[in-house]
């Protein structure tokens, strides 16, 4: 347990932090009686104590209001000896408030544009056949099924709800995964950010009207006829490398073709991997 014996902070005191890219700032208001002597930290991680709160205007254009005293004395903050004059404090505060108002106006404008786009989506003729009912993954499943049927007539798709927040799409031959994802990607409204270890929203006006889920899984299977077609393309392009090898669908299905020319097509992949590449970009 660490105890702090810092002197009282005054208005105009320069402080700085690397948190949220705030940088240097100046204390422009103090609320309550300071008790810096009561600030403590546990293992340098959790700080508590203190009594006052501080308003800080940053040169970067941000304003932090009612920052607790224990946070200001935390190791992630630095209290500098420099003290700004009253006029300098007023100037920095004015700039930060102007920037705050600008960001507020920009946010309002973006929100209005989003609302306008939602209204446009509701009457968009290209999506007239889609459901606008708010039914989560059920709505998404139905709408994806309708779009795929219209875009790729004759191809049988299996579109299923996997959970409240995920849908899977499976089919054989037909369009490539990239072609299908041109449709399904519109329905994704969030993604997992590994750096923050949390789900992050990427919702769109389309999602608001026609539904969205966090995950849309696509999985394309291939018939033996499609595999034979890919093998034919491979033989035309790389016949000089195959040395009369038996390149067959049966060996491809067993996964045995990775043994052939891994030196040329990549260690551990061989022509098995090359055939998979051909299949991925070939539409039936």
PDB file of C-alpha atoms in Angstrom:
ATOM      1  CA  UNK A   1       0.000   0.000   0.000  1.00  0.00           C
ATOM      2  CA  UNK A   2       1.453   3.319  -1.120  1.00  0.00           C
ATOM      3  CA  UNK A   3       0.633   6.655   0.524  1.00  0.00           C
ATOM      4  CA  UNK A   4       0.821   9.999  -1.297  1.00  0.00           C
ATOM      5  CA  UNK A   5       2.100  13.168   0.351  1.00  0.00           C
ATOM      6  CA  UNK A   6       1.610  15.574  -2.545  1.00  0.00           C
ATOM      7  CA  UNK A   7       1.078  19.301  -2.239  1.00  0.00           C
ATOM      8  CA  UNK A   8      -2.349  20.718  -3.070  1.00  0.00           C
ATOM      9  CA  UNK A   9      -3.041  21.307  -6.757  1.00  0.00           C
ATOM     10  CA  UNK A  10      -3.960  24.847  -7.793  1.00  0.00           C
ATOM     11  CA  UNK A  11      -5.946  26.296 -10.689  1.00  0.00           C
ATOM     12  CA  UNK A  12      -3.555  26.751 -13.593  1.00  0.00           C
ATOM     13  CA  UNK A  13      -1.469  23.711 -12.652  1.00  0.00           C
ATOM     14  CA  UNK A  14      -0.201  21.854 -15.694  1.00  0.00           C
ATOM     15  CA  UNK A  15      -0.852  18.107 -15.728  1.00  0.00           C
ATOM     16  CA  UNK A  16      -0.351  15.411 -18.349  1.00  0.00           C
ATOM     17  CA  UNK A  17      -1.337  11.837 -19.120  1.00  0.00           C
ATOM     18  CA  UNK A  18      -0.925   9.358 -21.949  1.00  0.00           C
ATOM     19  CA  UNK A  19      -4.426   8.004 -21.397  1.00  0.00           C
ATOM     20  CA  UNK A  20      -6.764   8.357 -24.397  1.00  0.00           C
ATOM     21  CA  UNK A  21      -4.112  10.525 -26.141  1.00  0.00           C
ATOM     22  CA  UNK A  22      -5.065  13.458 -23.918  1.00  0.00           C
ATOM     23  CA  UNK A  23      -1.539  14.800 -23.423  1.00  0.00           C
ATOM     24  CA  UNK A  24      -0.923  18.081 -21.586  1.00  0.00           C
ATOM     25  CA  UNK A  25      -3.700  19.964 -19.845  1.00  0.00           C
ATOM     26  CA  UNK A  26      -4.332  22.621 -17.261  1.00  0.00           C
ATOM     27  CA  UNK A  27      -6.504  22.516 -14.135  1.00  0.00           C
ATOM     28  CA  UNK A  28      -9.281  25.082 -14.706  1.00  0.00           C
ATOM     29  CA  UNK A  29     -11.593  24.315 -11.754  1.00  0.00           C
ATOM     30  CA  UNK A  30     -11.393  22.534  -8.394  1.00  0.00           C
ATOM     31  CA  UNK A  31     -14.470  21.220  -6.584  1.00  0.00           C
ATOM     32  CA  UNK A  32     -14.342  20.342  -2.880  1.00  0.00           C
ATOM     33  CA  UNK A  33     -11.552  20.324  -0.336  1.00  0.00           C
ATOM     34  CA  UNK A  34      -8.383  18.522  -1.381  1.00  0.00           C
ATOM     35  CA  UNK A  35      -7.129  15.670   0.800  1.00  0.00           C
ATOM     36  CA  UNK A  36      -4.136  14.417  -1.147  1.00  0.00           C
ATOM     37  CA  UNK A  37      -2.691  12.952   2.047  1.00  0.00           C
ATOM     38  CA  UNK A  38      -5.488  10.369   2.054  1.00  0.00           C
ATOM     39  CA  UNK A  39      -4.789   9.094  -1.476  1.00  0.00           C
ATOM     40  CA  UNK A  40      -3.463   5.548  -1.513  1.00  0.00           C
ATOM     41  CA  UNK A  41      -2.810   2.896  -4.114  1.00  0.00           C
ATOM     42  CA  UNK A  42      -2.784  -0.878  -3.906  1.00  0.00           C
ATOM     43  CA  UNK A  43       0.105  -2.487  -5.805  1.00  0.00           C
ATOM     44  CA  UNK A  44       0.213   0.565  -8.067  1.00  0.00           C
ATOM     45  CA  UNK A  45      -3.029  -0.560  -9.722  1.00  0.00           C
ATOM     46  CA  UNK A  46      -6.024   0.697  -7.731  1.00  0.00           C
ATOM     47  CA  UNK A  47      -6.079   4.211  -6.276  1.00  0.00           C
ATOM     48  CA  UNK A  48      -8.557   5.464  -3.714  1.00  0.00           C
ATOM     49  CA  UNK A  49      -9.012   8.250  -1.208  1.00  0.00           C
ATOM     50  CA  UNK A  50      -8.944  11.992  -1.747  1.00  0.00           C
ATOM     51  CA  UNK A  51     -11.964  14.230  -1.719  1.00  0.00           C
ATOM     52  CA  UNK A  52     -11.790  16.913  -4.412  1.00  0.00           C
ATOM     53  CA  UNK A  53     -12.530  16.659  -8.126  1.00  0.00           C
ATOM     54  CA  UNK A  54     -10.875  18.601 -10.960  1.00  0.00           C
ATOM     55  CA  UNK A  55     -11.902  20.024 -14.323  1.00  0.00           C
ATOM     56  CA  UNK A  56      -9.009  19.838 -16.777  1.00  0.00           C
ATOM     57  CA  UNK A  57      -8.807  21.453 -20.219  1.00  0.00           C
ATOM     58  CA  UNK A  58      -6.316  19.796 -22.557  1.00  0.00           C
ATOM     59  CA  UNK A  59      -4.272  21.381 -25.319  1.00  0.00           C
ATOM     60  CA  UNK A  60      -5.545  18.543 -27.545  1.00  0.00           C
ATOM     61  CA  UNK A  61      -9.052  20.029 -27.345  1.00  0.00           C
ATOM     62  CA  UNK A  62     -10.583  17.680 -24.778  1.00  0.00           C
ATOM     63  CA  UNK A  63     -12.114  18.498 -21.397  1.00  0.00           C
ATOM     64  CA  UNK A  64     -12.131  16.137 -18.428  1.00  0.00           C
ATOM     65  CA  UNK A  65     -14.736  17.114 -15.844  1.00  0.00           C
ATOM     66  CA  UNK A  66     -14.892  16.071 -12.183  1.00  0.00           C
ATOM     67  CA  UNK A  67     -11.743  13.931 -12.310  1.00  0.00           C
ATOM     68  CA  UNK A  68     -11.364  12.335  -8.843  1.00  0.00           C
ATOM     69  CA  UNK A  69      -8.400  13.395  -6.752  1.00  0.00           C
ATOM     70  CA  UNK A  70      -7.159   9.826  -6.397  1.00  0.00           C
ATOM     71  CA  UNK A  71      -7.014   9.482 -10.198  1.00  0.00           C
ATOM     72  CA  UNK A  72      -5.110  12.737 -10.678  1.00  0.00           C
ATOM     73  CA  UNK A  73      -2.472  11.480  -8.217  1.00  0.00           C
ATOM     74  CA  UNK A  74      -2.356   8.072  -9.916  1.00  0.00           C
ATOM     75  CA  UNK A  75       0.842   6.848 -11.587  1.00  0.00           C
ATOM     76  CA  UNK A  76      -0.683   7.355 -15.064  1.00  0.00           C
ATOM     77  CA  UNK A  77      -0.901  11.091 -14.444  1.00  0.00           C
ATOM     78  CA  UNK A  78       1.884  13.615 -13.969  1.00  0.00           C
ATOM     79  CA  UNK A  79       1.417  16.844 -12.005  1.00  0.00           C
ATOM     80  CA  UNK A  80       3.932  19.379 -13.296  1.00  0.00           C
ATOM     81  CA  UNK A  81       5.468  22.301 -11.419  1.00  0.00           C
ATOM     82  CA  UNK A  82       4.426  24.701 -14.179  1.00  0.00           C
ATOM     83  CA  UNK A  83       1.421  26.912 -13.392  1.00  0.00           C
ATOM     84  CA  UNK A  84      -0.314  28.828 -16.164  1.00  0.00           C
ATOM     85  CA  UNK A  85      -1.475  32.416 -15.760  1.00  0.00           C
ATOM     86  CA  UNK A  86      -5.208  33.121 -15.539  1.00  0.00           C
ATOM     87  CA  UNK A  87      -5.310  34.413 -19.126  1.00  0.00           C
ATOM     88  CA  UNK A  88      -3.577  31.297 -20.442  1.00  0.00           C
ATOM     89  CA  UNK A  89      -5.996  29.037 -18.562  1.00  0.00           C
ATOM     90  CA  UNK A  90      -8.971  30.924 -20.023  1.00  0.00           C
ATOM     91  CA  UNK A  91      -7.497  30.620 -23.542  1.00  0.00           C
ATOM     92  CA  UNK A  92      -6.890  26.853 -23.283  1.00  0.00           C
ATOM     93  CA  UNK A  93     -10.354  26.340 -21.781  1.00  0.00           C
ATOM     94  CA  UNK A  94     -11.977  28.382 -24.562  1.00  0.00           C
ATOM     95  CA  UNK A  95     -10.214  26.352 -27.245  1.00  0.00           C
ATOM     96  CA  UNK A  96     -11.252  23.083 -25.587  1.00  0.00           C
ATOM     97  CA  UNK A  97     -14.879  24.230 -25.265  1.00  0.00           C
ATOM     98  CA  UNK A  98     -14.924  25.324 -28.907  1.00  0.00           C
ATOM     99  CA  UNK A  99     -13.614  21.917 -29.936  1.00  0.00           C
ATOM    100  CA  UNK A 100     -16.154  20.200 -27.710  1.00  0.00           C
ATOM    101  CA  UNK A 101     -19.000  22.154 -29.337  1.00  0.00           C
ATOM    102  CA  UNK A 102     -17.636  21.367 -32.802  1.00  0.00           C
ATOM    103  CA  UNK A 103     -17.576  17.640 -32.013  1.00  0.00           C
ATOM    104  CA  UNK A 104     -21.106  17.858 -30.610  1.00  0.00           C
ATOM    105  CA  UNK A 105     -22.379  19.523 -33.793  1.00  0.00           C
ATOM    106  CA  UNK A 106     -20.571  16.941 -35.913  1.00  0.00           C
ATOM    107  CA  UNK A 107     -22.097  14.099 -33.885  1.00  0.00           C
ATOM    108  CA  UNK A 108     -25.591  15.591 -34.284  1.00  0.00           C
ATOM    109  CA  UNK A 109     -25.046  15.936 -38.033  1.00  0.00           C
ATOM    110  CA  UNK A 110     -23.867  12.321 -38.344  1.00  0.00           C
ATOM    111  CA  UNK A 111     -26.850  11.105 -36.308  1.00  0.00           C
ATOM    112  CA  UNK A 112     -29.239  13.025 -38.545  1.00  0.00           C
ATOM    113  CA  UNK A 113     -27.575  11.609 -41.657  1.00  0.00           C
ATOM    114  CA  UNK A 114     -27.941   8.127 -40.171  1.00  0.00           C
ATOM    115  CA  UNK A 115     -31.648   8.688 -39.493  1.00  0.00           C
ATOM    116  CA  UNK A 116     -32.120   9.974 -43.046  1.00  0.00           C
ATOM    117  CA  UNK A 117     -30.338   6.918 -44.453  1.00  0.00           C
ATOM    118  CA  UNK A 118     -32.564   4.619 -42.364  1.00  0.00           C
ATOM    119  CA  UNK A 119     -35.630   6.286 -43.864  1.00  0.00           C
ATOM    120  CA  UNK A 120     -34.180   5.850 -47.364  1.00  0.00           C
ATOM    121  CA  UNK A 121     -33.471   2.185 -46.658  1.00  0.00           C
ATOM    122  CA  UNK A 122     -37.069   1.554 -45.609  1.00  0.00           C
ATOM    123  CA  UNK A 123     -38.326   2.567 -49.052  1.00  0.00           C
ATOM    124  CA  UNK A 124     -35.384   1.300 -51.144  1.00  0.00           C
ATOM    125  CA  UNK A 125     -36.819  -0.573 -54.138  1.00  0.00           C
ATOM    126  CA  UNK A 126     -33.906  -3.048 -54.295  1.00  0.00           C
ATOM    127  CA  UNK A 127     -34.863  -4.367 -50.843  1.00  0.00           C
ATOM    128  CA  UNK A 128     -38.642  -4.297 -51.268  1.00  0.00           C
ATOM    129  CA  UNK A 129     -38.930  -8.071 -50.796  1.00  0.00           C
ATOM    130  CA  UNK A 130     -37.075  -8.095 -47.475  1.00  0.00           C
ATOM    131  CA  UNK A 131     -38.628  -8.147 -44.015  1.00  0.00           C
ATOM    132  CA  UNK A 132     -38.378  -5.070 -41.815  1.00  0.00           C
ATOM    133  CA  UNK A 133     -39.621  -6.876 -38.686  1.00  0.00           C
ATOM    134  CA  UNK A 134     -37.286  -6.691 -35.691  1.00  0.00           C
ATOM    135  CA  UNK A 135     -36.643 -10.385 -35.110  1.00  0.00           C
ATOM    136  CA  UNK A 136     -32.877 -10.585 -34.730  1.00  0.00           C
ATOM    137  CA  UNK A 137     -31.243 -13.667 -36.246  1.00  0.00           C
ATOM    138  CA  UNK A 138     -34.629 -14.960 -37.441  1.00  0.00           C
ATOM    139  CA  UNK A 139     -35.126 -11.827 -39.535  1.00  0.00           C
ATOM    140  CA  UNK A 140     -31.555 -11.998 -40.849  1.00  0.00           C
ATOM    141  CA  UNK A 141     -31.919 -15.670 -41.791  1.00  0.00           C
ATOM    142  CA  UNK A 142     -35.081 -14.994 -43.802  1.00  0.00           C
ATOM    143  CA  UNK A 143     -33.689 -11.937 -45.550  1.00  0.00           C
ATOM    144  CA  UNK A 144     -30.403 -13.581 -46.508  1.00  0.00           C
ATOM    145  CA  UNK A 145     -32.333 -16.540 -47.889  1.00  0.00           C
ATOM    146  CA  UNK A 146     -34.473 -14.223 -50.028  1.00  0.00           C
ATOM    147  CA  UNK A 147     -31.485 -12.276 -51.368  1.00  0.00           C
ATOM    148  CA  UNK A 148     -29.484 -15.376 -52.254  1.00  0.00           C
ATOM    149  CA  UNK A 149     -32.429 -16.982 -54.026  1.00  0.00           C
ATOM    150  CA  UNK A 150     -32.965 -13.856 -56.120  1.00  0.00           C
ATOM    151  CA  UNK A 151     -29.273 -13.366 -56.886  1.00  0.00           C
ATOM    152  CA  UNK A 152     -28.365 -17.010 -57.574  1.00  0.00           C
ATOM    153  CA  UNK A 153     -31.478 -18.800 -58.905  1.00  0.00           C
ATOM    154  CA  UNK A 154     -31.111 -22.560 -59.089  1.00  0.00           C
ATOM    155  CA  UNK A 155     -28.496 -22.781 -56.325  1.00  0.00           C
ATOM    156  CA  UNK A 156     -29.685 -24.487 -53.153  1.00  0.00           C
ATOM    157  CA  UNK A 157     -28.578 -22.619 -50.026  1.00  0.00           C
ATOM    158  CA  UNK A 158     -28.983 -23.739 -46.436  1.00  0.00           C
ATOM    159  CA  UNK A 159     -29.392 -20.614 -44.288  1.00  0.00           C
ATOM    160  CA  UNK A 160     -29.802 -21.354 -40.596  1.00  0.00           C
ATOM    161  CA  UNK A 161     -29.868 -19.518 -37.299  1.00  0.00           C
ATOM    162  CA  UNK A 162     -27.000 -20.839 -35.151  1.00  0.00           C
ATOM    163  CA  UNK A 163     -27.653 -18.653 -32.095  1.00  0.00           C
ATOM    164  CA  UNK A 164     -29.342 -15.386 -31.197  1.00  0.00           C
ATOM    165  CA  UNK A 165     -26.365 -13.576 -32.766  1.00  0.00           C
ATOM    166  CA  UNK A 166     -25.132 -15.823 -35.565  1.00  0.00           C
ATOM    167  CA  UNK A 167     -26.300 -17.279 -38.878  1.00  0.00           C
ATOM    168  CA  UNK A 168     -24.657 -19.912 -41.095  1.00  0.00           C
ATOM    169  CA  UNK A 169     -24.882 -20.201 -44.887  1.00  0.00           C
ATOM    170  CA  UNK A 170     -23.917 -23.436 -46.666  1.00  0.00           C
ATOM    171  CA  UNK A 171     -24.102 -24.434 -50.332  1.00  0.00           C
ATOM    172  CA  UNK A 172     -22.442 -26.672 -52.928  1.00  0.00           C
ATOM    173  CA  UNK A 173     -20.683 -25.365 -56.070  1.00  0.00           C
ATOM    174  CA  UNK A 174     -22.559 -22.296 -57.351  1.00  0.00           C
ATOM    175  CA  UNK A 175     -21.113 -18.830 -56.561  1.00  0.00           C
ATOM    176  CA  UNK A 176     -17.808 -18.252 -54.803  1.00  0.00           C
ATOM    177  CA  UNK A 177     -17.658 -17.321 -51.127  1.00  0.00           C
ATOM    178  CA  UNK A 178     -16.689 -13.783 -52.063  1.00  0.00           C
ATOM    179  CA  UNK A 179     -19.787 -13.448 -54.238  1.00  0.00           C
ATOM    180  CA  UNK A 180     -22.015 -14.690 -51.415  1.00  0.00           C
ATOM    181  CA  UNK A 181     -20.313 -12.432 -48.882  1.00  0.00           C
ATOM    182  CA  UNK A 182     -21.226  -9.407 -51.006  1.00  0.00           C
ATOM    183  CA  UNK A 183     -24.756 -10.140 -49.775  1.00  0.00           C
ATOM    184  CA  UNK A 184     -24.184 -11.578 -46.303  1.00  0.00           C
ATOM    185  CA  UNK A 185     -21.636  -8.984 -45.109  1.00  0.00           C
ATOM    186  CA  UNK A 186     -24.370  -6.324 -45.026  1.00  0.00           C
ATOM    187  CA  UNK A 187     -26.022  -8.182 -42.150  1.00  0.00           C
ATOM    188  CA  UNK A 188     -23.043  -8.062 -39.808  1.00  0.00           C
ATOM    189  CA  UNK A 189     -23.562  -5.432 -37.110  1.00  0.00           C
ATOM    190  CA  UNK A 190     -20.639  -6.075 -34.733  1.00  0.00           C
ATOM    191  CA  UNK A 191     -17.209  -7.662 -34.514  1.00  0.00           C
ATOM    192  CA  UNK A 192     -14.879  -8.855 -31.768  1.00  0.00           C
ATOM    193  CA  UNK A 193     -11.915  -6.589 -31.057  1.00  0.00           C
ATOM    194  CA  UNK A 194      -9.142  -8.732 -29.619  1.00  0.00           C
ATOM    195  CA  UNK A 195      -7.125  -5.692 -28.527  1.00  0.00           C
ATOM    196  CA  UNK A 196     -10.001  -4.462 -26.348  1.00  0.00           C
ATOM    197  CA  UNK A 197     -11.321  -7.981 -25.631  1.00  0.00           C
ATOM    198  CA  UNK A 198     -14.856  -6.852 -26.371  1.00  0.00           C
ATOM    199  CA  UNK A 199     -17.548  -6.759 -29.041  1.00  0.00           C
ATOM    200  CA  UNK A 200     -17.622  -3.527 -31.049  1.00  0.00           C
ATOM    201  CA  UNK A 201     -20.657  -2.255 -32.960  1.00  0.00           C
ATOM    202  CA  UNK A 202     -20.415  -1.638 -36.708  1.00  0.00           C
ATOM    203  CA  UNK A 203     -24.138  -1.236 -37.214  1.00  0.00           C
ATOM    204  CA  UNK A 204     -25.409   0.415 -40.392  1.00  0.00           C
ATOM    205  CA  UNK A 205     -28.672   1.912 -41.598  1.00  0.00           C
ATOM    206  CA  UNK A 206     -29.237  -1.374 -43.453  1.00  0.00           C
ATOM    207  CA  UNK A 207     -28.918  -3.321 -40.173  1.00  0.00           C
ATOM    208  CA  UNK A 208     -31.381  -1.037 -38.456  1.00  0.00           C
ATOM    209  CA  UNK A 209     -34.048  -1.787 -41.047  1.00  0.00           C
ATOM    210  CA  UNK A 210     -33.320  -5.308 -42.299  1.00  0.00           C
ATOM    211  CA  UNK A 211     -31.580  -6.869 -39.304  1.00  0.00           C
ATOM    212  CA  UNK A 212     -28.077  -7.578 -38.125  1.00  0.00           C
ATOM    213  CA  UNK A 213     -26.074 -10.187 -36.201  1.00  0.00           C
ATOM    214  CA  UNK A 214     -22.512 -10.406 -34.965  1.00  0.00           C
ATOM    215  CA  UNK A 215     -21.552 -13.414 -37.077  1.00  0.00           C
ATOM    216  CA  UNK A 216     -22.516 -14.685 -40.522  1.00  0.00           C
ATOM    217  CA  UNK A 217     -20.603 -17.877 -41.338  1.00  0.00           C
ATOM    218  CA  UNK A 218     -20.260 -18.951 -44.978  1.00  0.00           C
ATOM    219  CA  UNK A 219     -19.142 -22.452 -46.007  1.00  0.00           C
ATOM    220  CA  UNK A 220     -19.027 -23.626 -49.621  1.00  0.00           C
ATOM    221  CA  UNK A 221     -18.793 -27.323 -50.439  1.00  0.00           C
ATOM    222  CA  UNK A 222     -17.704 -28.792 -53.787  1.00  0.00           C
ATOM    223  CA  UNK A 223     -19.105 -31.660 -55.811  1.00  0.00           C
ATOM    224  CA  UNK A 224     -16.760 -34.211 -57.359  1.00  0.00           C
ATOM    225  CA  UNK A 225     -17.581 -32.724 -60.750  1.00  0.00           C
ATOM    226  CA  UNK A 226     -16.417 -29.313 -59.566  1.00  0.00           C
ATOM    227  CA  UNK A 227     -13.248 -30.809 -58.126  1.00  0.00           C
ATOM    228  CA  UNK A 228     -12.555 -32.593 -61.429  1.00  0.00           C
ATOM    229  CA  UNK A 229     -12.966 -29.277 -63.232  1.00  0.00           C
ATOM    230  CA  UNK A 230     -10.429 -27.666 -60.915  1.00  0.00           C
ATOM    231  CA  UNK A 231      -8.003 -30.541 -61.448  1.00  0.00           C
ATOM    232  CA  UNK A 232      -8.383 -30.039 -65.204  1.00  0.00           C
ATOM    233  CA  UNK A 233      -7.454 -26.348 -64.825  1.00  0.00           C
ATOM    234  CA  UNK A 234      -4.453 -27.348 -62.692  1.00  0.00           C
ATOM    235  CA  UNK A 235      -3.203 -29.854 -65.281  1.00  0.00           C
ATOM    236  CA  UNK A 236      -3.419 -27.314 -68.089  1.00  0.00           C
ATOM    237  CA  UNK A 237      -1.422 -24.782 -66.105  1.00  0.00           C
ATOM    238  CA  UNK A 238       1.088 -27.041 -64.333  1.00  0.00           C
ATOM    239  CA  UNK A 239       1.292 -30.249 -66.397  1.00  0.00           C
ATOM    240  CA  UNK A 240       5.067 -29.801 -66.723  1.00  0.00           C
ATOM    241  CA  UNK A 241       5.399 -30.086 -62.913  1.00  0.00           C
ATOM    242  CA  UNK A 242       3.273 -33.163 -62.352  1.00  0.00           C
ATOM    243  CA  UNK A 243       5.530 -35.818 -63.971  1.00  0.00           C
ATOM    244  CA  UNK A 244       2.673 -38.212 -64.772  1.00  0.00           C
ATOM    245  CA  UNK A 245       1.443 -38.137 -61.157  1.00  0.00           C
ATOM    246  CA  UNK A 246      -2.009 -39.579 -60.459  1.00  0.00           C
ATOM    247  CA  UNK A 247      -3.941 -36.399 -59.722  1.00  0.00           C
ATOM    248  CA  UNK A 248      -7.467 -37.611 -59.096  1.00  0.00           C
ATOM    249  CA  UNK A 249     -10.583 -36.597 -57.221  1.00  0.00           C
ATOM    250  CA  UNK A 250     -10.201 -39.654 -54.992  1.00  0.00           C
ATOM    251  CA  UNK A 251      -6.715 -38.596 -53.907  1.00  0.00           C
ATOM    252  CA  UNK A 252      -7.922 -35.007 -53.415  1.00  0.00           C
ATOM    253  CA  UNK A 253     -10.797 -36.190 -51.211  1.00  0.00           C
ATOM    254  CA  UNK A 254      -8.401 -38.234 -49.099  1.00  0.00           C
ATOM    255  CA  UNK A 255      -6.098 -35.223 -48.690  1.00  0.00           C
ATOM    256  CA  UNK A 256      -3.214 -37.126 -50.268  1.00  0.00           C
ATOM    257  CA  UNK A 257      -2.304 -34.593 -52.953  1.00  0.00           C
ATOM    258  CA  UNK A 258      -0.419 -32.398 -50.511  1.00  0.00           C
ATOM    259  CA  UNK A 259       2.483 -34.838 -51.040  1.00  0.00           C
ATOM    260  CA  UNK A 260       2.939 -33.743 -54.666  1.00  0.00           C
ATOM    261  CA  UNK A 261       5.339 -30.822 -55.255  1.00  0.00           C
ATOM    262  CA  UNK A 262       5.224 -29.184 -51.817  1.00  0.00           C
ATOM    263  CA  UNK A 263       8.573 -27.666 -52.835  1.00  0.00           C
ATOM    264  CA  UNK A 264       6.822 -25.614 -55.536  1.00  0.00           C
ATOM    265  CA  UNK A 265       3.352 -24.950 -54.130  1.00  0.00           C
ATOM    266  CA  UNK A 266       4.292 -24.473 -50.493  1.00  0.00           C
ATOM    267  CA  UNK A 267       5.439 -26.823 -47.755  1.00  0.00           C
ATOM    268  CA  UNK A 268       2.548 -28.829 -46.329  1.00  0.00           C
ATOM    269  CA  UNK A 269       0.148 -27.857 -49.131  1.00  0.00           C
ATOM    270  CA  UNK A 270       1.417 -29.223 -52.431  1.00  0.00           C
ATOM    271  CA  UNK A 271      -1.080 -29.328 -55.287  1.00  0.00           C
ATOM    272  CA  UNK A 272      -3.829 -30.059 -52.733  1.00  0.00           C
ATOM    273  CA  UNK A 273      -3.590 -26.414 -51.690  1.00  0.00           C
ATOM    274  CA  UNK A 274      -3.394 -25.196 -55.279  1.00  0.00           C
ATOM    275  CA  UNK A 275      -6.590 -27.055 -56.204  1.00  0.00           C
ATOM    276  CA  UNK A 276      -8.315 -25.490 -53.187  1.00  0.00           C
ATOM    277  CA  UNK A 277      -7.232 -22.057 -54.433  1.00  0.00           C
ATOM    278  CA  UNK A 278      -8.669 -22.788 -57.888  1.00  0.00           C
ATOM    279  CA  UNK A 279     -11.947 -23.973 -56.363  1.00  0.00           C
ATOM    280  CA  UNK A 280     -12.230 -20.851 -54.183  1.00  0.00           C
ATOM    281  CA  UNK A 281     -12.173 -18.470 -57.153  1.00  0.00           C
ATOM    282  CA  UNK A 282     -14.164 -20.578 -59.607  1.00  0.00           C
ATOM    283  CA  UNK A 283     -17.940 -20.194 -59.875  1.00  0.00           C
ATOM    284  CA  UNK A 284     -19.950 -23.114 -61.150  1.00  0.00           C
TER     285      UNK A 284
END
